[in-house]
Amino acid sequence: TDIRTTDPGAGDWLLGLAASAESGSEHPLGEAIVRAARERELPVGSLQEFEAQSGAGILARVEDQRVLLGNLRMMKQHRVHLNGLEEEALRLQSQAKTAIWVALEDKAVGLIGVADTLKPGAREAVTEMRQLGLKVAMLTGDNQATAQAIAREVGIERLVAEVLPGEKAVQIERLQQEGEGLVAMVGDGINDAPALAQADVGIAIGTGTDVAMETADVTLMRGDLRSVPQAIALSQATLRTIKQNLFWAFFYNVILIPIAAGVLYPFETLP
């Protein structure tokens, strides 16, 4: 985590406040904040109210104070005074970090930058899929700057960022309407389930949520993204084997069924 505050030296206080608010969250970013606070052995205040706003952030009440944590869209929606932190947010995003705004009542008091670390093998997985002739795109709820930094790192050229959880299925449908071929979706979260259902082929990561695995057509047993191109290559090889077997079965039947029906019988009766 990378912490920026309006009050120098108040980093631990800000992280403790954010961890108190996020203690009721199951979101990966919230869990990262709570984990960072525990690693620093910071005191966590009592959480009195908690409300998650999908695709935006959370509203909480910690020790009788209204705390907001979320993206810039959420801050503007609640008319939070940004307190001159816009440039710091852009700087964090340029470093491939998700900038989480922290506001107390109606005033921003700091930013927490959470690094979006790549899954092991992500870069190799993208390379292997492109070698298979596939076009790779990334759908993410992250802001454009952070998403672009990640996309460049893994070699993805097509990017759709700042996608709300309910809009992923819409984006998949748009890709299908472009008519460039079948569309496969890889996901592991609850919010990915509608998109997995919409895609021509839904691929769930086995380490993800149950609803994603129930919705998808294919579930990978490992969390390694390199399993995706491996599964695709295996399915292509399987289909190729099926076609070869069908061809030889057809060839066999064309040649031998007439013989079994007696096409050679007149030659056998010749003197």
Short mmCIF file of C-alpha atoms in Angstrom, two decimals, residues 14-260:
data_model
loop_
_atom_site.label_atom_id
_atom_site.label_comp_id
_atom_site.label_asym_id
_atom_site.label_seq_id
_atom_site.Cartn_x
_atom_site.Cartn_y
_atom_site.Cartn_z
CA LEU A 14 -5.42 7.09 7.73
CA LEU A 15 -4.65 3.41 7.22
CA GLY A 16 -6.21 2.53 10.59
CA LEU A 17 -9.31 4.54 9.74
CA ALA A 18 -9.63 2.86 6.34
CA ALA A 19 -9.07 -0.60 7.85
CA SER A 20 -11.79 0.08 10.43
CA ALA A 21 -14.24 0.97 7.66
CA GLU A 22 -13.19 -1.99 5.49
CA SER A 23 -13.35 -4.54 8.30
CA GLY A 24 -16.84 -5.48 7.13
CA SER A 25 -15.84 -5.83 3.47
CA GLU A 26 -15.06 -8.98 1.48
CA HIS A 27 -13.68 -7.06 -1.50
CA PRO A 28 -10.01 -7.87 -2.34
CA LEU A 29 -9.01 -4.20 -2.07
CA GLY A 30 -10.68 -3.92 1.33
CA GLU A 31 -8.98 -7.09 2.50
CA ALA A 32 -5.62 -5.70 1.34
CA ILE A 33 -6.15 -2.54 3.42
CA VAL A 34 -7.11 -4.52 6.51
CA ARG A 35 -4.12 -6.83 6.05
CA ALA A 36 -1.73 -3.87 5.72
CA ALA A 37 -3.07 -2.34 8.95
CA ARG A 38 -2.64 -5.61 10.82
CA GLU A 39 0.92 -5.98 9.54
CA ARG A 40 1.69 -2.56 11.04
CA GLU A 41 -0.18 -3.52 14.23
CA LEU A 42 -2.42 -0.46 13.96
CA PRO A 43 -5.50 -0.10 16.17
CA VAL A 44 -8.77 -0.74 14.35
CA GLY A 45 -11.83 1.21 15.53
CA SER A 46 -15.29 -0.20 16.03
CA LEU A 47 -17.47 -0.40 12.91
CA GLN A 48 -21.02 0.79 13.54
CA GLU A 49 -22.49 0.92 10.02
CA PHE A 50 -21.42 -0.49 6.68
CA GLU A 51 -22.82 -0.16 3.16
CA ALA A 52 -21.14 -1.35 -0.01
CA GLN A 53 -21.86 0.51 -3.23
CA SER A 54 -21.23 -1.78 -6.20
CA GLY A 55 -18.46 -0.56 -8.46
CA ALA A 56 -17.83 2.54 -6.35
CA GLY A 57 -16.74 1.88 -2.75
CA ILE A 58 -18.17 1.77 0.76
CA LEU A 59 -19.96 3.99 3.24
CA ALA A 60 -19.25 3.31 6.89
CA ARG A 61 -19.57 4.82 10.33
CA VAL A 62 -16.55 4.38 12.56
CA GLU A 63 -16.70 5.71 16.12
CA ASP A 64 -19.57 8.04 15.18
CA GLN A 65 -17.74 9.42 12.13
CA ARG A 66 -18.99 9.03 8.55
CA VAL A 67 -16.23 7.46 6.45
CA LEU A 68 -16.25 7.04 2.67
CA LEU A 69 -13.79 4.86 0.77
CA GLY A 70 -13.96 4.50 -2.97
CA ASN A 71 -13.14 5.81 -6.39
CA LEU A 72 -13.32 9.33 -7.73
CA ARG A 73 -16.78 8.73 -9.14
CA MET A 74 -18.07 7.98 -5.66
CA MET A 75 -16.44 11.08 -4.19
CA LYS A 76 -18.10 13.28 -6.80
CA GLN A 77 -21.42 11.53 -6.33
CA HIS A 78 -21.38 12.38 -2.61
CA ARG A 79 -20.05 15.90 -3.24
CA VAL A 80 -16.86 15.30 -1.28
CA HIS A 81 -14.31 18.12 -1.28
CA LEU A 82 -11.22 16.61 -2.92
CA ASN A 83 -8.81 18.78 -0.92
CA GLY A 84 -6.27 19.11 -3.75
CA LEU A 85 -5.44 15.40 -3.94
CA GLU A 86 -6.24 14.97 -7.64
CA GLU A 87 -2.60 15.09 -8.79
CA GLU A 88 -1.57 12.53 -6.17
CA ALA A 89 -4.34 10.22 -7.42
CA LEU A 90 -3.09 10.52 -11.01
CA ARG A 91 0.46 9.81 -9.85
CA LEU A 92 -0.63 6.61 -8.10
CA GLN A 93 -2.62 5.48 -11.12
CA SER A 94 0.35 6.04 -13.43
CA GLN A 95 2.26 3.59 -11.22
CA ALA A 96 -0.36 0.87 -11.88
CA LYS A 97 -1.92 1.36 -8.45
CA THR A 98 -5.61 1.66 -7.68
CA ALA A 99 -6.15 4.98 -5.91
CA ILE A 100 -8.71 4.60 -3.12
CA TRP A 101 -10.05 7.90 -1.84
CA VAL A 102 -10.66 8.21 1.90
CA ALA A 103 -13.07 10.90 3.08
CA LEU A 104 -14.16 11.86 6.57
CA GLU A 105 -17.65 13.33 6.59
CA ASP A 106 -17.62 15.44 3.39
CA LYS A 107 -13.89 16.10 2.99
CA ALA A 108 -11.13 13.93 1.47
CA VAL A 109 -8.35 13.27 3.97
CA GLY A 110 -6.08 11.01 1.96
CA LEU A 111 -5.44 8.35 -0.66
CA ILE A 112 -4.40 4.73 -0.39
CA GLY A 113 -2.69 3.22 -3.41
CA VAL A 114 -3.11 -0.53 -3.70
CA ALA A 115 -0.90 -2.24 -6.25
CA ASP A 116 -2.62 -4.48 -8.77
CA THR A 117 -0.03 -7.23 -8.83
CA LEU A 118 -0.10 -9.57 -11.80
CA LYS A 119 -0.96 -13.19 -11.33
CA PRO A 120 2.04 -15.47 -11.87
CA GLY A 121 2.19 -16.45 -15.51
CA ALA A 122 -0.21 -13.73 -16.71
CA ARG A 123 2.25 -12.32 -19.25
CA GLU A 124 3.10 -15.79 -20.54
CA ALA A 125 -0.60 -16.68 -20.78
CA VAL A 126 -1.34 -13.66 -22.96
CA THR A 127 1.65 -14.41 -25.19
CA GLU A 128 0.58 -18.04 -25.64
CA MET A 129 -3.00 -17.03 -26.49
CA ARG A 130 -1.80 -14.59 -29.12
CA GLN A 131 0.43 -17.33 -30.58
CA LEU A 132 -2.73 -19.44 -30.90
CA GLY A 133 -4.17 -16.70 -33.09
CA LEU A 134 -6.53 -15.32 -30.44
CA LYS A 135 -7.29 -11.65 -29.85
CA VAL A 136 -6.99 -10.78 -26.16
CA ALA A 137 -8.90 -7.96 -24.46
CA MET A 138 -9.15 -6.89 -20.83
CA LEU A 139 -12.35 -5.79 -19.06
CA THR A 140 -11.80 -4.13 -15.70
CA GLY A 141 -13.42 -1.81 -13.23
CA ASP A 142 -10.08 -0.08 -12.61
CA ASN A 143 -9.57 3.46 -13.86
CA GLN A 144 -8.12 4.00 -17.32
CA ALA A 145 -4.58 4.96 -16.23
CA THR A 146 -4.11 1.98 -13.90
CA ALA A 147 -5.63 -0.43 -16.42
CA GLN A 148 -3.39 0.85 -19.22
CA ALA A 149 -0.28 0.31 -17.10
CA ILE A 150 -1.29 -3.29 -16.39
CA ALA A 151 -2.27 -3.91 -20.02
CA ARG A 152 1.10 -2.68 -21.27
CA GLU A 153 2.89 -4.91 -18.80
CA VAL A 154 1.16 -8.09 -20.03
CA GLY A 155 0.99 -7.14 -23.71
CA ILE A 156 -2.75 -6.55 -24.09
CA GLU A 157 -3.66 -4.00 -26.74
CA ARG A 158 -7.44 -3.86 -26.39
CA LEU A 159 -8.72 -2.49 -23.10
CA VAL A 160 -12.09 -1.53 -21.68
CA ALA A 161 -11.65 0.13 -18.28
CA GLU A 162 -13.93 1.62 -15.62
CA VAL A 163 -16.56 -1.01 -16.34
CA LEU A 164 -19.25 -1.24 -13.67
CA PRO A 165 -19.96 -4.77 -12.38
CA GLY A 166 -23.34 -4.91 -14.13
CA GLU A 167 -21.89 -3.77 -17.47
CA LYS A 168 -19.45 -6.61 -18.14
CA ALA A 169 -22.10 -8.72 -19.86
CA VAL A 170 -23.00 -5.73 -22.05
CA GLN A 171 -19.37 -5.37 -23.10
CA ILE A 172 -19.20 -9.07 -23.98
CA GLU A 173 -22.34 -8.69 -26.09
CA ARG A 174 -20.74 -5.77 -27.95
CA LEU A 175 -17.72 -7.91 -28.76
CA GLN A 176 -20.05 -10.62 -30.08
CA GLN A 177 -21.85 -8.12 -32.28
CA GLU A 178 -18.55 -7.18 -33.93
CA GLY A 179 -18.69 -10.59 -35.58
CA GLU A 180 -14.97 -11.37 -35.46
CA GLY A 181 -15.51 -14.86 -34.06
CA LEU A 182 -16.53 -16.59 -30.88
CA VAL A 183 -16.00 -14.68 -27.64
CA ALA A 184 -14.61 -16.41 -24.55
CA MET A 185 -14.67 -14.78 -21.12
CA VAL A 186 -12.32 -15.66 -18.28
CA GLY A 187 -13.40 -14.63 -14.79
CA ASP A 188 -13.47 -15.68 -11.16
CA GLY A 189 -15.77 -13.30 -9.27
CA ILE A 190 -19.44 -12.93 -8.50
CA ASN A 191 -19.61 -9.89 -10.77
CA ASP A 192 -18.16 -11.94 -13.63
CA ALA A 193 -21.03 -14.46 -13.64
CA PRO A 194 -23.38 -12.57 -16.03
CA ALA A 195 -20.52 -12.01 -18.48
CA LEU A 196 -19.51 -15.68 -18.27
CA ALA A 197 -23.10 -16.62 -19.11
CA GLN A 198 -23.25 -14.12 -22.00
CA ALA A 199 -19.99 -15.29 -23.61
CA ASP A 200 -19.94 -18.04 -26.22
CA VAL A 201 -17.52 -19.84 -23.91
CA GLY A 202 -17.32 -18.99 -20.21
CA ILE A 203 -14.10 -20.02 -18.47
CA ALA A 204 -13.99 -19.85 -14.67
CA ILE A 205 -10.87 -19.94 -12.53
CA GLY A 206 -11.13 -22.80 -10.06
CA THR A 207 -9.86 -20.66 -7.18
CA GLY A 208 -12.71 -18.17 -7.69
CA THR A 209 -16.29 -17.99 -6.46
CA ASP A 210 -18.80 -20.84 -6.66
CA VAL A 211 -21.28 -18.79 -8.68
CA ALA A 212 -18.66 -18.14 -11.36
CA MET A 213 -17.88 -21.84 -11.62
CA GLU A 214 -21.58 -22.74 -11.77
CA THR A 215 -22.17 -20.26 -14.57
CA ALA A 216 -19.13 -21.02 -16.73
CA ASP A 217 -18.90 -23.71 -19.41
CA VAL A 218 -15.35 -24.63 -18.39
CA THR A 219 -13.74 -24.53 -14.95
CA LEU A 220 -9.98 -24.59 -14.64
CA MET A 221 -8.74 -26.50 -11.61
CA ARG A 222 -5.78 -24.17 -11.02
CA GLY A 223 -5.54 -20.44 -10.51
CA ASP A 224 -2.64 -20.21 -12.97
CA LEU A 225 -3.74 -18.20 -16.02
CA ARG A 226 -1.45 -20.30 -18.20
CA SER A 227 -4.12 -22.97 -17.85
CA VAL A 228 -6.33 -20.91 -20.18
CA PRO A 229 -4.22 -21.30 -23.36
CA GLN A 230 -3.46 -24.88 -22.34
CA ALA A 231 -7.20 -25.64 -22.15
CA ILE A 232 -7.80 -23.97 -25.50
CA ALA A 233 -4.95 -25.86 -27.16
CA LEU A 234 -6.22 -29.13 -25.65
CA SER A 235 -9.76 -28.48 -26.90
CA GLN A 236 -8.43 -27.70 -30.39
CA ALA A 237 -6.41 -30.92 -30.40
CA THR A 238 -9.45 -32.87 -29.20
CA LEU A 239 -11.64 -31.40 -31.94
CA ARG A 240 -8.95 -32.16 -34.51
CA THR A 241 -8.82 -35.79 -33.34
CA ILE A 242 -12.62 -36.07 -33.52
CA LYS A 243 -12.62 -34.75 -37.09
CA GLN A 244 -9.86 -37.18 -38.10
CA ASN A 245 -11.74 -40.10 -36.56
CA LEU A 246 -14.93 -39.06 -38.35
CA PHE A 247 -13.06 -38.81 -41.65
CA TRP A 248 -11.51 -42.27 -41.36
CA ALA A 249 -14.80 -43.77 -40.16
CA PHE A 250 -16.55 -42.25 -43.17
CA PHE A 251 -13.78 -43.44 -45.49
CA TYR A 252 -13.98 -46.94 -44.02
CA ASN A 253 -17.75 -47.07 -44.46
CA VAL A 254 -17.63 -45.75 -48.04
CA ILE A 255 -15.13 -48.46 -49.04
CA LEU A 256 -16.28 -51.46 -47.03
CA ILE A 257 -20.07 -51.14 -46.84
CA PRO A 258 -20.48 -51.72 -50.61
CA ILE A 259 -18.18 -54.72 -50.30
CA ALA A 260 -20.27 -56.06 -47.44
#
